[in-house]
Short mmCIF file of C-alpha atoms and ligand atoms in Angstrom, two decimals:
data_model
loop_
_atom_site.label_atom_id
_atom_site.label_comp_id
_atom_site.label_asym_id
_atom_site.label_seq_id
_atom_site.Cartn_x
_atom_site.Cartn_y
_atom_site.Cartn_z
CA MET A 55 19.96 39.30 1.63
CA ARG A 56 21.02 37.67 4.92
CA MET A 57 19.79 34.40 6.40
CA TYR A 58 19.88 36.02 9.85
CA ASP A 59 17.26 38.59 8.78
CA ILE A 60 15.03 35.89 7.29
CA ILE A 61 15.09 33.89 10.54
CA MET A 62 14.36 37.05 12.55
CA LYS A 63 11.47 38.01 10.26
CA LYS A 64 9.80 34.64 10.62
CA ARG A 65 10.55 34.46 14.34
CA ASN A 66 8.64 37.75 14.69
CA GLY A 67 5.65 36.30 12.81
CA GLU A 68 5.99 38.17 9.52
CA GLU A 69 5.34 36.77 6.05
CA LEU A 70 8.44 35.84 4.00
CA SER A 71 8.62 36.99 0.39
CA LYS A 72 9.12 34.71 -2.62
CA GLU A 73 12.71 36.06 -2.95
CA GLU A 74 13.51 35.29 0.70
CA ILE A 75 12.15 31.75 0.43
CA ARG A 76 14.13 31.14 -2.80
CA PHE A 77 17.27 32.61 -1.20
CA PHE A 78 16.94 30.15 1.68
CA ILE A 79 16.16 27.07 -0.46
CA GLU A 80 18.94 27.77 -2.99
CA GLY A 81 21.48 28.55 -0.26
CA TYR A 82 20.57 25.51 1.82
CA THR A 83 20.62 23.14 -1.16
CA SER A 84 24.06 24.37 -2.24
CA GLY A 85 25.42 24.13 1.33
CA GLU A 86 26.06 27.86 1.75
CA ILE A 87 23.38 28.08 4.42
CA LYS A 88 24.23 25.74 7.28
CA ASP A 89 22.07 23.30 9.22
CA TYR A 90 22.01 25.46 12.37
CA GLN A 91 20.41 28.40 10.57
CA ALA A 92 18.02 26.15 8.65
CA SER A 93 17.03 24.48 11.97
CA ALA A 94 16.30 27.88 13.51
CA LEU A 95 14.11 28.80 10.55
CA MET A 96 12.25 25.46 10.72
CA MET A 97 11.52 26.03 14.42
CA ALA A 98 10.39 29.60 13.73
CA ILE A 99 8.05 28.27 11.01
CA TYR A 100 6.83 25.57 13.41
CA PHE A 101 5.72 28.17 15.96
CA GLN A 102 4.73 31.08 13.71
CA LYS A 103 3.30 28.97 10.85
CA MET A 104 3.29 29.96 7.18
CA THR A 105 0.61 31.63 5.11
CA ARG A 106 -0.89 29.85 2.12
CA LYS A 107 1.20 32.05 -0.19
CA GLU A 108 4.45 31.22 1.63
CA THR A 109 3.62 27.48 1.59
CA ALA A 110 3.01 27.58 -2.17
CA GLU A 111 6.29 29.47 -2.75
CA LEU A 112 8.22 27.04 -0.53
CA THR A 113 6.75 24.07 -2.43
CA GLN A 114 7.66 25.50 -5.82
CA ALA A 115 11.18 26.46 -4.71
CA MET A 116 11.81 22.95 -3.32
CA ALA A 117 10.34 21.25 -6.42
CA GLU A 118 12.68 23.33 -8.60
CA SER A 119 15.74 22.73 -6.38
CA GLY A 120 16.71 19.75 -8.58
CA ASP A 121 15.56 17.85 -11.68
CA MET A 122 11.92 17.97 -12.74
CA LEU A 123 11.12 14.54 -14.24
CA ASN A 124 9.58 14.59 -17.69
CA LEU A 125 7.22 11.65 -18.11
CA SER A 126 5.94 12.72 -21.51
CA ASP A 127 7.59 9.65 -23.07
CA ILE A 128 5.02 7.51 -21.25
CA SER A 129 1.69 7.52 -23.01
CA GLY A 130 -1.54 7.91 -21.05
CA ILE A 131 -2.45 9.91 -17.97
CA LYS A 132 0.13 9.24 -15.27
CA VAL A 133 -1.47 9.15 -11.83
CA ASP A 134 0.71 9.25 -8.72
CA LYS A 135 -0.36 8.29 -5.20
CA HIS A 136 1.14 9.35 -1.90
CA SER A 137 0.39 8.65 1.73
CA THR A 138 1.35 11.04 4.53
CA GLY A 139 2.55 7.97 6.42
CA GLY A 140 1.06 5.52 8.86
CA VAL A 141 1.40 2.21 10.70
CA GLY A 142 0.72 -0.94 8.70
CA ASP A 143 0.19 1.23 5.64
CA LYS A 144 1.07 -1.17 2.85
CA THR A 145 -1.40 0.42 0.43
CA SER A 146 1.03 1.10 -2.42
CA LEU A 147 2.06 -2.58 -2.50
CA ALA A 148 -1.44 -3.77 -3.37
CA LEU A 149 -2.92 -0.68 -4.97
CA THR A 150 -0.29 0.02 -7.62
CA PRO A 151 -0.53 -3.43 -9.29
CA MET A 152 -4.35 -3.22 -9.18
CA VAL A 153 -4.32 0.17 -10.88
CA ALA A 154 -1.62 -0.86 -13.38
CA ALA A 155 -3.68 -3.97 -14.24
CA CYS A 156 -6.54 -1.57 -15.12
CA GLY A 157 -4.28 0.16 -17.66
CA ILE A 158 -3.16 3.24 -15.69
CA PRO A 159 0.60 3.73 -16.06
CA VAL A 160 2.18 3.73 -12.59
CA ALA A 161 5.44 5.71 -12.45
CA LYS A 162 5.92 6.13 -8.73
CA MET A 163 8.59 7.60 -6.52
CA SER A 164 8.49 6.14 -3.00
CA GLY A 165 10.29 6.65 0.27
CA ARG A 166 11.75 4.69 3.16
CA GLY A 167 10.38 4.37 6.68
CA LEU A 168 10.34 7.46 8.81
CA GLY A 169 10.02 7.56 12.59
CA HIS A 170 7.25 5.18 13.63
CA THR A 171 5.90 4.93 10.06
CA GLY A 172 6.99 2.39 7.45
CA GLY A 173 8.10 3.07 3.87
CA THR A 174 7.23 1.35 0.61
CA ILE A 175 10.85 0.96 -0.51
CA ASP A 176 11.86 -0.92 2.66
CA LYS A 177 8.83 -3.18 2.32
CA LEU A 178 9.54 -3.96 -1.34
CA GLU A 179 13.09 -4.97 -0.43
CA SER A 180 11.52 -7.97 1.34
CA PHE A 181 11.53 -9.56 -2.12
CA PRO A 182 15.06 -10.96 -2.26
CA GLY A 183 17.09 -9.03 -4.87
CA PHE A 184 14.54 -6.24 -5.38
CA SER A 185 16.07 -2.86 -6.24
CA THR A 186 14.60 0.62 -6.58
CA SER A 187 17.81 2.20 -7.86
CA LEU A 188 16.68 2.90 -11.41
CA THR A 189 17.89 5.63 -13.73
CA SER A 190 15.17 7.88 -15.15
CA GLU A 191 15.58 6.09 -18.51
CA GLN A 192 15.17 2.62 -16.97
CA PHE A 193 12.20 3.89 -14.97
CA ILE A 194 10.40 5.29 -18.03
CA SER A 195 11.21 2.31 -20.23
CA GLN A 196 9.89 -0.15 -17.59
CA VAL A 197 6.59 1.77 -17.29
CA ASN A 198 6.24 1.66 -21.07
CA ARG A 199 7.02 -2.08 -21.10
CA ILE A 200 4.96 -3.44 -18.18
CA GLY A 201 2.93 -0.43 -16.97
CA ILE A 202 4.53 -0.08 -13.53
CA ALA A 203 7.82 1.00 -11.93
CA ILE A 204 8.69 2.29 -8.47
CA MET A 205 11.95 4.05 -7.71
CA GLY A 206 13.48 5.68 -4.64
CA GLN A 207 13.86 9.45 -4.39
CA THR A 208 17.06 10.18 -6.30
CA ALA A 209 19.55 12.75 -5.06
CA ASP A 210 18.52 14.97 -7.98
CA LEU A 211 14.79 15.06 -7.23
CA ALA A 212 13.74 17.84 -4.83
CA PRO A 213 17.15 17.76 -3.05
CA ALA A 214 16.08 20.66 -0.82
CA ASP A 215 13.32 18.48 0.62
CA LYS A 216 15.70 15.57 1.07
CA LYS A 217 18.05 17.71 3.19
CA LEU A 218 15.30 19.53 5.04
CA TYR A 219 13.40 16.34 5.79
CA ALA A 220 16.44 14.75 7.44
CA LEU A 221 16.93 17.96 9.44
CA ARG A 222 13.28 18.18 10.53
CA ASP A 223 13.34 14.52 11.55
CA VAL A 224 15.97 15.25 14.22
CA THR A 225 14.85 18.76 15.27
CA ALA A 226 11.22 18.00 16.22
CA THR A 227 9.84 20.03 13.31
CA VAL A 228 8.10 17.35 11.23
CA ASP A 229 4.50 17.90 12.26
CA ASN A 230 3.84 21.33 10.84
CA MET A 231 1.18 21.58 8.17
CA SER A 232 3.04 23.88 5.77
CA LEU A 233 6.26 21.89 6.09
CA ILE A 234 4.51 18.56 5.44
CA ALA A 235 2.45 19.96 2.55
CA SER A 236 5.47 21.52 0.85
CA SER A 237 7.64 18.44 1.46
CA ILE A 238 5.14 16.04 -0.11
CA MET A 239 3.96 18.29 -2.91
CA SER A 240 7.46 19.39 -3.96
CA LYS A 241 8.37 15.73 -4.57
CA LYS A 242 5.09 15.04 -6.34
CA LEU A 243 5.44 18.07 -8.63
CA ALA A 244 9.05 17.18 -9.44
CA ALA A 245 8.10 13.55 -10.13
CA GLY A 246 6.07 14.64 -13.13
CA ALA A 247 2.68 12.87 -12.86
CA ASP A 248 -0.39 14.44 -14.47
CA ALA A 249 -2.67 13.66 -11.54
CA ILE A 250 -2.00 13.07 -7.85
CA VAL A 251 -4.07 11.10 -5.32
CA LEU A 252 -3.15 11.80 -1.71
CA ASP A 253 -3.94 9.61 1.28
CA VAL A 254 -3.92 11.99 4.24
CA LYS A 255 -3.87 10.09 7.51
CA THR A 256 -5.39 11.24 10.75
CA GLY A 257 -5.29 9.76 14.25
CA SER A 258 -2.75 8.53 16.77
CA GLY A 259 -0.57 6.83 14.13
CA ALA A 260 -0.45 9.86 11.82
CA PHE A 261 1.69 12.99 11.86
CA MET A 262 -1.57 15.00 11.89
CA LYS A 263 -3.29 13.58 14.97
CA ALA A 264 -6.39 15.83 14.90
CA GLU A 265 -8.90 15.35 12.08
CA SER A 266 -9.26 19.13 11.64
CA ASP A 267 -5.48 19.39 11.05
CA ALA A 268 -5.55 16.51 8.54
CA LEU A 269 -8.43 18.18 6.68
CA ALA A 270 -6.53 21.45 6.57
CA LEU A 271 -3.41 19.63 5.30
CA ALA A 272 -5.46 17.85 2.63
CA ASP A 273 -7.01 21.14 1.55
CA GLU A 274 -3.63 22.84 1.38
CA MET A 275 -2.10 20.07 -0.76
CA VAL A 276 -5.09 19.97 -3.12
CA ARG A 277 -4.77 23.74 -3.62
CA ILE A 278 -1.01 23.50 -4.29
CA GLY A 279 -1.41 20.64 -6.79
CA THR A 280 -4.34 22.22 -8.58
CA HIS A 281 -2.56 25.57 -8.77
CA ALA A 282 0.41 23.78 -10.38
CA GLY A 283 -1.91 22.36 -13.04
CA ARG A 284 -2.12 18.79 -11.70
CA ARG A 285 -5.48 17.22 -10.94
CA THR A 286 -5.20 16.55 -7.21
CA ILE A 287 -7.55 14.54 -5.02
CA ALA A 288 -7.09 13.92 -1.28
CA VAL A 289 -8.67 11.12 0.74
CA VAL A 290 -8.56 11.71 4.50
CA SER A 291 -8.43 8.30 6.16
CA ASP A 292 -8.28 6.86 9.65
CA MET A 293 -4.92 6.06 11.26
CA ASP A 294 -6.16 5.73 14.83
CA GLN A 295 -5.27 2.06 14.65
CA PRO A 296 -2.97 0.14 12.29
CA LEU A 297 -4.28 -0.44 8.78
CA GLY A 298 -5.07 -4.13 8.28
CA TYR A 299 -3.45 -6.49 10.78
CA ALA A 300 0.23 -6.70 9.78
CA VAL A 301 2.90 -4.20 10.90
CA GLY A 302 6.46 -4.87 9.73
CA ASN A 303 8.04 -5.07 6.32
CA ALA A 304 7.79 -8.68 5.06
CA LEU A 305 4.63 -9.24 7.14
CA GLU A 306 2.98 -6.32 5.34
CA VAL A 307 4.12 -7.63 1.96
CA LYS A 308 2.43 -10.92 2.80
CA GLU A 309 -0.79 -9.11 3.76
CA ALA A 310 -0.73 -7.15 0.50
CA ILE A 311 -0.29 -10.40 -1.45
CA ASP A 312 -3.14 -12.00 0.53
CA THR A 313 -5.30 -9.00 -0.40
CA LEU A 314 -4.50 -9.36 -4.08
CA SER A 315 -5.43 -13.04 -3.69
CA GLY A 316 -8.86 -12.08 -2.33
CA LYS A 317 -8.02 -12.88 1.32
CA GLY A 318 -7.13 -9.46 2.68
CA PRO A 319 -8.47 -7.50 5.66
CA GLU A 320 -11.66 -5.57 5.03
CA ASP A 321 -10.37 -2.11 6.02
CA PHE A 322 -7.26 -2.44 3.91
CA LEU A 323 -9.20 -3.57 0.84
CA GLU A 324 -11.68 -0.73 1.35
CA LEU A 325 -8.89 1.87 1.40
CA CYS A 326 -7.33 0.36 -1.76
CA LEU A 327 -10.70 0.51 -3.52
CA THR A 328 -11.34 4.12 -2.45
CA LEU A 329 -7.90 5.40 -3.47
CA GLY A 330 -7.89 3.20 -6.57
CA SER A 331 -11.26 4.59 -7.67
CA CYS A 332 -9.89 8.14 -7.41
CA MET A 333 -6.87 7.08 -9.49
CA LEU A 334 -8.99 5.39 -12.15
CA MET A 335 -11.31 8.37 -12.45
CA ALA A 336 -8.39 10.83 -12.57
CA GLY A 337 -6.78 8.62 -15.23
CA GLY A 338 -9.93 8.56 -17.35
CA LYS A 339 -10.51 4.80 -16.94
CA ALA A 340 -13.82 5.07 -15.09
CA GLU A 341 -16.73 7.49 -15.01
CA ASN A 342 -17.74 6.96 -11.41
CA GLN A 343 -16.87 5.19 -8.12
CA GLU A 344 -19.06 2.13 -8.84
CA GLU A 345 -17.50 1.47 -12.24
CA ALA A 346 -14.01 2.01 -10.84
CA ARG A 347 -14.55 -0.33 -7.88
CA GLU A 348 -15.86 -3.02 -10.21
CA LEU A 349 -12.80 -2.75 -12.46
CA LEU A 350 -10.47 -2.89 -9.46
CA MET A 351 -12.23 -5.89 -7.90
CA ARG A 352 -12.00 -7.68 -11.24
CA THR A 353 -8.17 -7.45 -11.10
CA ILE A 354 -8.29 -9.41 -7.84
CA GLU A 355 -10.85 -11.95 -9.02
CA ASP A 356 -9.12 -12.73 -12.32
CA GLY A 357 -5.61 -12.75 -10.81
CA SER A 358 -4.34 -9.94 -13.05
CA ALA A 359 -3.25 -7.71 -10.13
CA LEU A 360 -1.20 -10.52 -8.57
CA LYS A 361 0.32 -11.28 -11.98
CA LYS A 362 1.18 -7.58 -12.39
CA LEU A 363 2.88 -7.57 -8.98
CA ALA A 364 4.97 -10.59 -10.01
CA GLU A 365 5.93 -8.93 -13.31
CA PHE A 366 6.90 -5.75 -11.45
CA VAL A 367 8.98 -7.57 -8.83
CA GLU A 368 10.80 -9.53 -11.52
CA ALA A 369 11.46 -6.42 -13.64
CA GLN A 370 13.21 -4.81 -10.65
CA GLY A 371 15.42 -7.81 -9.92
CA GLY A 372 13.33 -9.37 -7.15
CA ASP A 373 12.43 -13.02 -6.63
CA ALA A 374 8.90 -13.05 -8.09
CA ARG A 375 8.32 -16.63 -6.88
CA ALA A 376 7.64 -15.07 -3.45
CA VAL A 377 4.46 -13.51 -4.85
CA TYR A 378 3.00 -17.01 -5.20
CA ASP A 379 4.88 -18.60 -2.28
CA THR A 380 5.13 -16.16 0.64
CA GLU A 381 7.26 -18.72 2.55
CA LEU A 382 10.13 -17.31 0.47
CA LEU A 383 9.84 -13.88 2.15
CA PRO A 384 12.17 -13.13 5.11
CA LYS A 385 11.02 -14.97 8.25
CA ALA A 386 11.71 -14.31 11.92
CA SER A 387 13.05 -17.09 14.15
CA ILE A 388 10.68 -16.37 17.07
CA VAL A 389 6.90 -16.12 16.74
CA ARG A 390 5.15 -15.62 20.08
CA SER A 391 1.76 -14.48 21.27
CA VAL A 392 1.16 -11.18 23.06
CA ALA A 393 -1.61 -12.00 25.51
CA ALA A 394 -4.54 -9.71 26.38
CA PRO A 395 -4.03 -8.51 29.99
CA CYS A 396 -7.80 -8.53 30.79
CA ASP A 397 -11.26 -9.24 29.40
CA GLY A 398 -13.00 -6.44 27.51
CA TYR A 399 -13.64 -4.54 24.32
CA ILE A 400 -10.58 -2.89 22.79
CA SER A 401 -11.46 0.78 23.20
CA HIS A 402 -8.28 2.40 21.91
CA ILE A 403 -4.94 1.55 20.31
CA THR A 404 -2.30 4.28 20.47
CA CYS A 405 -1.24 3.55 16.96
CA ASP A 406 2.19 5.19 16.81
CA GLU A 407 3.20 3.07 19.84
CA VAL A 408 2.49 -0.07 17.79
CA GLY A 409 4.77 1.36 15.09
CA ILE A 410 7.45 1.99 17.72
CA ALA A 411 7.09 -1.57 19.08
CA SER A 412 7.78 -2.87 15.57
CA LEU A 413 10.70 -0.48 15.24
CA MET A 414 12.10 -1.78 18.57
CA LEU A 415 12.05 -5.31 17.16
CA GLY A 416 14.32 -4.01 14.37
CA GLY A 417 11.63 -3.29 11.78
CA GLY A 418 12.47 0.44 11.54
CA ARG A 419 15.45 2.72 11.91
CA GLU A 420 16.65 4.01 15.28
CA THR A 421 19.31 6.10 13.50
CA LYS A 422 19.84 7.05 9.85
CA GLU A 423 22.49 4.30 9.62
CA SER A 424 20.36 1.45 11.07
CA VAL A 425 19.89 -1.65 8.94
CA ILE A 426 16.29 -2.86 8.98
CA ASP A 427 15.33 -6.41 9.90
CA LEU A 428 12.70 -7.11 7.23
CA SER A 429 11.32 -10.22 8.93
CA VAL A 430 10.15 -8.78 12.26
CA GLY A 431 6.93 -7.04 13.32
CA LEU A 432 3.48 -7.74 14.69
CA VAL A 433 0.35 -9.31 13.30
CA LEU A 434 -2.69 -8.15 15.25
CA THR A 435 -5.52 -10.60 15.79
CA CYS A 436 -8.18 -8.01 16.66
CA LYS A 437 -8.90 -4.30 16.30
CA VAL A 438 -10.77 -1.52 18.09
CA GLY A 439 -14.29 -2.63 19.02
CA ASP A 440 -13.44 -6.35 19.19
CA TYR A 441 -13.94 -8.29 22.43
CA VAL A 442 -11.00 -10.23 23.91
CA HIS A 443 -10.65 -12.60 26.85
CA LYS A 444 -7.70 -12.32 29.23
CA GLY A 445 -4.79 -14.47 27.99
CA GLU A 446 -5.97 -14.64 24.38
CA PRO A 447 -3.49 -13.34 21.81
CA LEU A 448 -3.88 -9.66 20.94
CA ALA A 449 -1.15 -10.12 18.37
CA TRP A 450 1.58 -12.46 17.16
CA MET A 451 5.01 -10.98 17.55
CA HIS A 452 7.70 -11.92 15.00
CA ALA A 453 11.18 -11.36 16.45
CA ASN A 454 14.78 -12.44 16.18
CA ASP A 455 15.96 -11.39 19.63
CA VAL A 456 14.29 -12.37 22.93
CA LYS A 457 15.37 -9.21 24.80
CA LYS A 458 14.06 -6.94 22.05
CA ALA A 459 10.83 -8.98 21.98
CA GLU A 460 10.31 -8.47 25.72
CA GLU A 461 10.87 -4.71 25.51
CA ALA A 462 8.68 -4.37 22.42
CA GLU A 463 5.91 -6.40 24.07
CA LYS A 464 5.81 -3.98 27.03
CA ARG A 465 5.56 -1.01 24.67
CA PHE A 466 2.93 -2.74 22.56
CA LEU A 467 0.70 -3.54 25.54
CA GLU A 468 0.90 0.05 26.77
CA ALA A 469 -0.75 1.09 23.51
CA TYR A 470 -3.99 -0.76 24.36
CA SER A 471 -7.01 0.36 26.41
CA PHE A 472 -9.98 -1.85 27.22
CA SER A 473 -13.59 -1.20 28.18
CA PRO A 474 -16.35 -3.40 29.61
CA ASP A 475 -18.82 -1.59 27.31
CA VAL A 476 -19.37 -1.99 23.58
CA VAL A 477 -17.11 0.37 21.64
CA GLN A 478 -17.99 2.19 18.43
CA LYS A 479 -15.65 1.42 15.50
CA SER A 480 -14.27 4.53 13.83
CA LYS A 481 -15.00 5.43 10.21
CA LEU A 482 -12.16 4.53 7.80
CA ILE A 483 -12.78 7.17 5.13
CA LYS A 484 -13.34 10.59 6.69
CA LYS A 485 -13.56 12.76 3.59
CA ILE A 486 -12.60 13.07 -0.08
CA LEU A 487 -11.48 16.52 -1.29
CA GLU A 488 -10.90 17.71 -4.80
N1 URA B 1119 6.02 12.65 4.23
C1 URA B 1119 6.84 13.50 3.56
O1 URA B 1119 7.29 13.19 2.45
N2 URA B 1119 7.15 14.67 4.11
C2 URA B 1119 6.67 15.06 5.32
O2 URA B 1119 7.00 16.15 5.77
C3 URA B 1119 5.83 14.17 6.04
C4 URA B 1119 5.51 12.97 5.47
#
């Protein structure tokens, strides 16, 4: 078999066989197939697409390219959760302690920020000392001890995806449905959970901008998971504006803590309750949505979710005092208002541009080597459909560098459109697929 022939076959729009896909994944993981040939194949897939059968084969081959975690030493139904990535998406920070406080073991593998989207691991590192470098043994023993652990993707877990993801990130081949579905599902299958709840984002801040594409992606991932014997549920949710108000690592941690303290934004809480209900039902802790939502709300009201977050932060070496005193989280030296340029209803926020503005402040990576500034970002004061007067703050910008703040402010303002007429707010939860 020759890589050249595989590229040619896909370039010409033909279906690759299981053997050809395995040949590519094994060769690329071992280094025998080079980046330039893998890039050509990714671009061919981007334009010619993959069939359902090819996508399933690619997922399985990537999942099996490294270790498959065995979580059978953890008792109970392990339910994993994954988001396709968004702006201000701090869901895992609040949701996982809520679910763990309901008795579902959370053994979660998370990632770092990517492009304009943030990552759970970067956000968690806002707790001074926090580490996600756990061995599989430490990971499993912590879940057995306190019911929750989050680790970064190790080199041994779906290494083919790790390499391919980095390659796609720099070759403009991220936003292809089959490539996203296989990337996410290969990691989820290798991470060993019994059930998987997916948050598939749609809108200007998502990789899948069109709702029809997000629905197709959700459907594809549910099929792959179900076929692999894992109960898989997908929630398609709105990412046409940032989730909640905070965008930026420590700022999002604070918003998640506020939410667990009963003072969070409505949309963010609603998404946590929707995803959490799916997790509780998949984990056998609730019969229906109503019962699940009640159990989840109780963890906020009785403080058990916040306590679980503190336990989790402490177990992974972080300063858990910050859970109860958010002044201990990283803080920016400059906090300034970004003023509304005119009167009107906010009719649109180009959401990925808000993510890029935060990245320009230092909150995300410009290159793979960049070191993130955890303290910077933006806290919006209003969302789509709200009325603002000229000069009023649209957001508070947290920065450590005046020049960066000025450039980010320009980019941020370009993301906004205004209308003199009342604007309809978009629906947060578009669809739930199982
Ligand atoms: N998240 C992933 O893990 N992979 C993708 O391809 C896109 C989002």
